[in-house]
Amino acid sequence: MFIGLDMASAGATRWAEPRQEKSAPEGQEGDLEALVQRVNAPDGGLAADREERRSLQQSAEDYRQRLSLSGFGEVATEPQIEGLEAATSKDPERSARWLRGILAQSDPHARAQLANVGLVIAQALADDREDLCVEALATLRGLRTPVHIVIEPERIPLPDWALIRAARASGPAALLAAEYEVARNDARLAELARFTDALGAGAWLDGWTNAALADPHPARVARALTVTALRPATSHVAALEKDRGTGFLGEVAAHARATAGRRCWARHWLEIACGSTDPVAFWAAGTLAARVADLRFFADWRDLRDTPLVLRFGAALGEELRQVAVKRERERQRTLFGLKAPDDAFWAALRGSV
């Protein structure tokens, strides 16, 4: 089950997501037939999509009720982030004792149930108890919790939110830098960059990028170029435009320039669509935006003004853009620096050689 927290309105939304079965091969004939039937439906599959969302929301509610009947109802409640932060600021020593108690839990299930609360307290302690904050982030971020908390509107998973918020201190900042360094595909780099900028840590990411670009190791430069291209906006245009020859870095830079360009084109077409007064022109520009959009479009979409056509068709266009963007992020799971990502055997061998 997922809980989405809107920090602006203090509202919460609950939903479930379908379990991904690894044994079911992608592109199975039955799945393809169902997809074709949905797309060819008179409404373009909108009714089926609404029913699927309703079913997933009901699944989340059923799960919450089962937790409550089992005596674990508190697990399905959202952590009171503002309250926990205020309590930690008022009495950091007491909050530190709470956090040490969570970390001292010997039962892994109990620790997992308390992990979300522990992460909120940990990031709030970054200034006063940096060592404890680092220990908690390193321990709790990898736990599989019964309920997944995401921060709206970017849907930032709570473990990433806590790490980025805590990066104002040097210890957590080193953990965040390590996340960038060990990311195995472009999808992870893209979400890290998007989350970091969304949470106001763009200056930290600028510093990390500058250091990586100046590194003599080509892999670190490639990582910095890729992150630069995947950010919603960048101040490192010169790094992307620099001629890096025809070798490895030249190929990475070419992919990075194309990625950065797609974001510019997506915003360009969205601005034309939202400024249009003709429905045909609105959809023509929206369709062109969908050809190049990725999940960065959400930030642009929120910035664009409401017009009669946006109010009339915005929900439908936004959903089409979201589906295309999600598909593009899945494709990025197979690439690193714009090239084919190494397989698990490569990473296992690399760990063994260190």
Short mmCIF file of C-alpha atoms in Angstrom, two decimals:
data_model
loop_
_atom_site.label_atom_id
_atom_site.label_comp_id
_atom_site.label_asym_id
_atom_site.label_seq_id
_atom_site.Cartn_x
_atom_site.Cartn_y
_atom_site.Cartn_z
CA MET A 1 0.00 0.00 0.00
CA PHE A 2 1.13 3.55 -0.76
CA ILE A 3 0.31 6.75 1.11
CA GLY A 4 0.90 10.03 -0.70
CA LEU A 5 1.47 13.07 1.55
CA ASP A 6 0.76 16.57 0.27
CA MET A 7 2.94 18.79 2.46
CA ALA A 8 1.15 21.94 1.29
CA SER A 9 -2.40 20.88 2.15
CA ALA A 10 -1.49 18.28 4.82
CA GLY A 11 -3.73 15.85 2.94
CA ALA A 12 -3.10 12.16 2.37
CA THR A 13 -4.11 9.78 -0.41
CA ARG A 14 -3.96 6.00 -0.20
CA TRP A 15 -3.67 3.58 -3.08
CA ALA A 16 -2.27 0.22 -4.08
CA GLU A 17 -0.21 -0.77 -7.07
CA PRO A 18 -0.35 -4.09 -8.90
CA ARG A 19 2.33 -6.54 -7.89
CA GLN A 20 4.95 -7.10 -10.59
CA GLU A 21 5.33 -10.82 -11.22
CA LYS A 22 8.78 -11.63 -12.55
CA SER A 23 7.59 -14.95 -13.96
CA ALA A 24 5.23 -13.27 -16.41
CA PRO A 25 7.21 -12.36 -19.54
CA GLU A 26 6.71 -8.89 -20.91
CA GLY A 27 4.69 -8.79 -24.11
CA GLN A 28 2.77 -11.99 -23.34
CA GLU A 29 0.10 -12.68 -25.95
CA GLY A 30 -2.80 -12.41 -23.52
CA ASP A 31 -1.55 -9.09 -22.16
CA LEU A 32 -1.15 -7.71 -25.69
CA GLU A 33 -4.67 -8.77 -26.64
CA ALA A 34 -6.10 -7.10 -23.54
CA LEU A 35 -4.17 -3.92 -24.31
CA VAL A 36 -5.46 -3.84 -27.89
CA GLN A 37 -9.04 -4.31 -26.68
CA ARG A 38 -8.65 -1.48 -24.18
CA VAL A 39 -7.15 0.94 -26.71
CA ASN A 40 -9.85 0.09 -29.30
CA ALA A 41 -12.68 0.67 -26.85
CA PRO A 42 -15.05 3.56 -27.79
CA ASP A 43 -13.68 5.71 -24.97
CA GLY A 44 -10.05 4.83 -25.68
CA GLY A 45 -9.83 2.73 -22.54
CA LEU A 46 -10.67 5.51 -20.07
CA ALA A 47 -13.43 3.49 -18.38
CA ALA A 48 -11.08 0.53 -17.94
CA ASP A 49 -8.41 2.83 -16.49
CA ARG A 50 -10.90 4.32 -14.02
CA GLU A 51 -12.05 0.87 -12.95
CA GLU A 52 -8.45 -0.26 -12.46
CA ARG A 53 -7.70 2.78 -10.28
CA ARG A 54 -10.89 2.19 -8.26
CA SER A 55 -9.91 -1.44 -7.75
CA LEU A 56 -6.39 -0.51 -6.60
CA GLN A 57 -7.75 2.08 -4.16
CA GLN A 58 -10.13 -0.53 -2.77
CA SER A 59 -7.21 -2.92 -2.40
CA ALA A 60 -5.38 -0.31 -0.34
CA GLU A 61 -8.42 0.18 1.91
CA ASP A 62 -8.84 -3.59 2.36
CA TYR A 63 -5.17 -3.86 3.33
CA ARG A 64 -5.53 -1.03 5.84
CA GLN A 65 -8.53 -2.74 7.42
CA ARG A 66 -6.66 -6.05 7.67
CA LEU A 67 -3.79 -4.28 9.43
CA SER A 68 -6.24 -2.68 11.87
CA LEU A 69 -7.96 -5.99 12.64
CA SER A 70 -4.53 -7.52 13.30
CA GLY A 71 -3.64 -4.75 15.77
CA PHE A 72 -1.28 -2.91 13.40
CA GLY A 73 -3.54 -0.04 12.35
CA GLU A 74 -0.96 2.60 13.25
CA VAL A 75 1.36 1.24 10.56
CA ALA A 76 -1.11 2.39 7.91
CA THR A 77 -1.25 5.97 9.18
CA GLU A 78 0.91 8.66 7.69
CA PRO A 79 3.77 9.91 9.87
CA GLN A 80 3.00 13.39 11.24
CA ILE A 81 6.03 14.95 9.63
CA GLU A 82 5.53 18.53 10.76
CA GLY A 83 4.71 17.43 14.30
CA LEU A 84 7.71 15.12 14.52
CA GLU A 85 10.00 17.82 13.16
CA ALA A 86 8.65 20.36 15.66
CA ALA A 87 9.05 17.90 18.55
CA THR A 88 12.61 17.11 17.47
CA SER A 89 13.51 20.79 17.21
CA LYS A 90 12.09 21.43 20.70
CA ASP A 91 13.73 18.44 22.39
CA PRO A 92 16.42 16.81 20.22
CA GLU A 93 17.72 14.67 23.08
CA ARG A 94 14.35 13.05 23.65
CA SER A 95 13.90 12.48 19.90
CA ALA A 96 17.39 10.96 19.77
CA ARG A 97 16.31 8.47 22.46
CA TRP A 98 13.26 7.56 20.37
CA LEU A 99 15.46 7.00 17.35
CA ARG A 100 17.98 4.91 19.28
CA GLY A 101 15.06 2.80 20.52
CA ILE A 102 13.97 2.16 16.94
CA LEU A 103 17.47 1.20 15.88
CA ALA A 104 17.81 -1.08 18.91
CA GLN A 105 14.82 -3.18 17.88
CA SER A 106 16.07 -6.74 17.45
CA ASP A 107 12.88 -7.90 15.73
CA PRO A 108 13.25 -6.98 12.03
CA HIS A 109 9.47 -6.80 11.57
CA ALA A 110 9.09 -4.34 14.43
CA ARG A 111 11.94 -2.23 13.09
CA ALA A 112 10.36 -2.17 9.62
CA GLN A 113 7.05 -1.03 11.10
CA LEU A 114 8.79 1.90 12.83
CA ALA A 115 11.11 2.77 9.93
CA ASN A 116 8.96 5.57 8.46
CA VAL A 117 8.77 7.40 11.77
CA GLY A 118 12.48 6.81 12.33
CA LEU A 119 13.37 8.33 8.96
CA VAL A 120 11.41 11.50 9.70
CA ILE A 121 13.12 11.88 13.08
CA ALA A 122 16.55 11.09 11.59
CA GLN A 123 16.45 13.86 8.99
CA ALA A 124 15.23 16.31 11.62
CA LEU A 125 18.27 15.43 13.77
CA ALA A 126 20.80 16.06 10.99
CA ASP A 127 22.05 19.28 12.59
CA ASP A 128 22.05 18.21 16.25
CA ARG A 129 22.91 14.49 16.07
CA GLU A 130 24.65 14.02 12.73
CA ASP A 131 26.27 10.67 13.56
CA LEU A 132 22.97 9.22 14.77
CA CYS A 133 21.22 10.62 11.69
CA VAL A 134 23.75 8.90 9.40
CA GLU A 135 23.40 5.60 11.27
CA ALA A 136 19.61 5.72 11.06
CA LEU A 137 19.54 6.64 7.37
CA ALA A 138 22.01 3.86 6.54
CA THR A 139 19.99 1.33 8.56
CA LEU A 140 16.36 2.25 7.89
CA ARG A 141 16.42 3.29 4.23
CA GLY A 142 16.92 -0.27 3.02
CA LEU A 143 14.10 -1.83 5.04
CA ARG A 144 10.98 -3.09 3.34
CA THR A 145 8.13 -1.37 5.18
CA PRO A 146 4.49 -2.56 5.25
CA VAL A 147 3.36 0.83 3.93
CA HIS A 148 5.25 2.99 1.44
CA ILE A 149 5.09 6.75 2.03
CA VAL A 150 5.62 9.13 -0.89
CA ILE A 151 5.73 12.93 -0.77
CA GLU A 152 3.50 14.68 -3.29
CA PRO A 153 3.44 16.09 -5.89
CA GLU A 154 6.67 14.48 -7.12
CA ARG A 155 5.87 11.21 -5.31
CA ILE A 156 9.25 11.15 -3.61
CA PRO A 157 9.68 7.94 -1.56
CA LEU A 158 10.12 8.78 2.10
CA PRO A 159 13.63 7.20 2.31
CA ASP A 160 14.85 9.47 -0.53
CA TRP A 161 13.01 12.47 0.96
CA ALA A 162 14.69 11.94 4.34
CA LEU A 163 18.15 11.52 2.81
CA ILE A 164 17.92 14.63 0.62
CA ARG A 165 16.45 16.75 3.41
CA ALA A 166 19.25 15.64 5.74
CA ALA A 167 21.97 16.42 3.16
CA ARG A 168 22.35 19.89 4.65
CA ALA A 169 24.80 18.14 7.02
CA SER A 170 28.06 16.68 5.71
CA GLY A 171 27.48 13.09 6.83
CA PRO A 172 24.09 12.62 5.13
CA ALA A 173 25.44 14.59 2.14
CA ALA A 174 28.12 11.91 1.74
CA LEU A 175 25.38 9.25 1.76
CA LEU A 176 23.48 11.16 -0.92
CA ALA A 177 26.62 11.48 -3.03
CA ALA A 178 27.08 7.71 -2.72
CA GLU A 179 23.54 7.20 -4.04
CA TYR A 180 24.48 9.12 -7.17
CA GLU A 181 27.75 7.22 -7.51
CA VAL A 182 26.23 3.73 -7.26
CA ALA A 183 23.10 4.28 -9.39
CA ARG A 184 23.04 1.46 -11.94
CA ASN A 185 20.78 3.00 -14.57
CA ASP A 186 19.56 6.30 -15.94
CA ALA A 187 16.12 5.92 -14.37
CA ARG A 188 17.63 6.06 -10.89
CA LEU A 189 19.84 9.01 -11.81
CA ALA A 190 16.80 10.80 -13.27
CA GLU A 191 14.65 10.39 -10.17
CA LEU A 192 17.49 11.36 -7.84
CA ALA A 193 18.10 14.55 -9.83
CA ARG A 194 14.39 15.34 -9.99
CA PHE A 195 13.89 14.74 -6.27
CA THR A 196 17.00 16.72 -5.27
CA ASP A 197 15.90 19.78 -7.21
CA ALA A 198 12.29 19.48 -6.03
CA LEU A 199 13.40 19.49 -2.38
CA GLY A 200 15.49 22.62 -2.77
CA ALA A 201 18.90 20.93 -2.72
CA GLY A 202 19.86 22.09 -6.22
CA ALA A 203 22.89 23.98 -4.88
CA TRP A 204 24.22 20.78 -3.33
CA LEU A 205 23.74 18.97 -6.65
CA ASP A 206 25.55 21.78 -8.46
CA GLY A 207 28.51 21.25 -6.16
CA TRP A 208 28.47 17.48 -6.66
CA THR A 209 28.28 17.98 -10.44
CA ASN A 210 31.20 20.44 -10.47
CA ALA A 211 33.36 18.01 -8.53
CA ALA A 212 32.43 15.07 -10.78
CA LEU A 213 33.06 17.04 -13.98
CA ALA A 214 36.54 17.94 -12.72
CA ASP A 215 37.35 14.32 -11.84
CA PRO A 216 39.97 12.65 -14.06
CA HIS A 217 37.99 9.40 -14.16
CA PRO A 218 35.80 9.25 -17.32
CA ALA A 219 33.03 7.31 -15.54
CA ARG A 220 32.48 10.12 -13.02
CA VAL A 221 32.42 12.71 -15.79
CA ALA A 222 29.89 10.58 -17.68
CA ARG A 223 27.74 10.33 -14.56
CA ALA A 224 27.84 14.12 -14.10
CA LEU A 225 26.94 14.76 -17.74
CA THR A 226 24.00 12.36 -17.51
CA VAL A 227 22.70 13.91 -14.28
CA THR A 228 23.05 17.39 -15.77
CA ALA A 229 20.96 16.38 -18.77
CA LEU A 230 18.29 14.71 -16.63
CA ARG A 231 17.67 17.66 -14.31
CA PRO A 232 14.53 19.76 -14.82
CA ALA A 233 16.85 22.74 -15.37
CA THR A 234 20.62 23.04 -15.41
CA SER A 235 23.30 25.68 -15.03
CA HIS A 236 25.90 23.42 -16.67
CA VAL A 237 25.02 24.04 -20.30
CA ALA A 238 28.68 24.64 -21.18
CA ALA A 239 29.60 21.17 -19.89
CA LEU A 240 27.05 19.61 -22.24
CA GLU A 241 28.18 21.65 -25.23
CA LYS A 242 31.90 20.99 -24.75
CA ASP A 243 33.48 18.91 -27.52
CA ARG A 244 34.54 15.62 -25.97
CA GLY A 245 35.72 13.85 -29.09
CA THR A 246 34.40 10.66 -30.62
CA GLY A 247 35.18 8.18 -27.82
CA PHE A 248 33.23 7.13 -24.77
CA LEU A 249 32.70 10.61 -23.35
CA GLY A 250 31.83 11.96 -26.78
CA GLU A 251 29.04 9.40 -27.12
CA VAL A 252 27.80 10.06 -23.57
CA ALA A 253 27.79 13.82 -24.20
CA ALA A 254 25.77 13.35 -27.40
CA HIS A 255 23.14 11.36 -25.50
CA ALA A 256 23.14 13.98 -22.73
CA ARG A 257 22.56 16.84 -25.18
CA ALA A 258 19.65 14.96 -26.74
CA THR A 259 18.13 14.29 -23.32
CA ALA A 260 18.41 17.94 -22.27
CA GLY A 261 16.94 19.00 -25.60
CA ARG A 262 13.88 16.78 -25.15
CA ARG A 263 13.00 18.59 -21.95
CA CYS A 264 13.24 21.96 -23.73
CA TRP A 265 11.06 20.75 -26.60
CA ALA A 266 8.49 19.26 -24.23
CA ARG A 267 8.11 22.57 -22.42
CA HIS A 268 7.99 24.44 -25.74
CA TRP A 269 5.09 22.34 -27.04
CA LEU A 270 3.26 22.46 -23.70
CA GLU A 271 3.46 26.24 -23.68
CA ILE A 272 2.01 26.34 -27.20
CA ALA A 273 -0.76 23.90 -26.24
CA CYS A 274 -1.74 25.79 -23.11
CA GLY A 275 -1.64 29.13 -24.91
CA SER A 276 -3.85 27.90 -27.75
CA THR A 277 -7.50 28.83 -28.22
CA ASP A 278 -8.15 26.19 -30.89
CA PRO A 279 -8.83 22.59 -29.70
CA VAL A 280 -7.10 21.14 -32.78
CA ALA A 281 -3.98 23.21 -32.17
CA PHE A 282 -4.11 22.29 -28.47
CA TRP A 283 -4.08 18.57 -29.19
CA ALA A 284 -1.54 18.89 -32.01
CA ALA A 285 0.94 20.63 -29.70
CA GLY A 286 0.08 18.27 -26.83
CA THR A 287 0.74 15.25 -29.04
CA LEU A 288 4.13 16.65 -30.02
CA ALA A 289 4.93 17.21 -26.35
CA ALA A 290 4.04 13.59 -25.62
CA ARG A 291 6.59 12.48 -28.23
CA VAL A 292 9.47 13.84 -26.14
CA ALA A 293 8.17 14.22 -22.56
CA ASP A 294 9.54 12.42 -19.53
CA LEU A 295 8.60 12.82 -15.86
CA ARG A 296 10.16 16.28 -15.79
CA PHE A 297 7.04 17.50 -17.58
CA PHE A 298 5.13 17.53 -14.26
CA ALA A 299 7.02 20.62 -13.09
CA ASP A 300 6.27 22.43 -16.36
CA TRP A 301 2.65 21.26 -16.32
CA ARG A 302 2.09 22.75 -12.85
CA ASP A 303 3.62 26.08 -13.90
CA LEU A 304 1.40 26.58 -16.94
CA ARG A 305 -1.61 28.81 -16.50
CA ASP A 306 -5.19 27.54 -16.53
CA THR A 307 -7.02 28.36 -19.75
CA PRO A 308 -10.43 27.20 -21.02
CA LEU A 309 -8.83 24.47 -23.12
CA VAL A 310 -6.59 23.34 -20.25
CA LEU A 311 -9.61 23.18 -17.96
CA ARG A 312 -11.50 21.21 -20.62
CA PHE A 313 -8.83 18.84 -21.89
CA GLY A 314 -6.00 19.18 -19.39
CA ALA A 315 -6.82 16.04 -17.41
CA ALA A 316 -6.86 13.88 -20.54
CA LEU A 317 -3.65 15.38 -21.94
CA GLY A 318 -1.95 15.17 -18.56
CA GLU A 319 -2.79 11.48 -18.26
CA GLU A 320 -1.47 10.80 -21.77
CA LEU A 321 1.74 12.63 -20.95
CA ARG A 322 2.07 10.73 -17.67
CA GLN A 323 1.72 7.35 -19.37
CA VAL A 324 4.33 8.25 -22.00
CA ALA A 325 6.67 9.61 -19.33
CA VAL A 326 6.36 6.50 -17.17
CA LYS A 327 7.13 4.33 -20.20
CA ARG A 328 10.22 6.41 -20.95
CA GLU A 329 11.43 6.03 -17.36
CA ARG A 330 11.05 2.26 -17.68
CA GLU A 331 13.18 2.37 -20.82
CA ARG A 332 15.83 4.26 -18.86
CA GLN A 333 16.09 1.31 -16.48
CA ARG A 334 17.93 -0.43 -19.32
CA THR A 335 20.48 2.33 -19.97
CA LEU A 336 23.34 3.99 -18.11
CA PHE A 337 24.84 7.24 -19.48
CA GLY A 338 22.49 6.74 -22.45
CA LEU A 339 24.20 3.45 -23.34
CA LYS A 340 23.16 -0.11 -22.61
CA ALA A 341 23.40 -0.68 -18.86
CA PRO A 342 25.69 -3.45 -17.57
CA ASP A 343 23.96 -6.59 -16.31
CA ASP A 344 23.90 -7.88 -12.73
CA ALA A 345 26.92 -10.13 -13.36
CA PHE A 346 29.03 -7.06 -14.13
CA TRP A 347 28.06 -5.33 -10.90
CA ALA A 348 28.66 -8.50 -8.90
CA ALA A 349 32.11 -8.83 -10.44
CA LEU A 350 32.82 -5.16 -9.75
CA ARG A 351 31.89 -5.54 -6.09
CA GLY A 352 34.14 -8.58 -5.85
CA SER A 353 37.10 -6.69 -7.29
CA VAL A 354 36.90 -3.79 -4.85
#
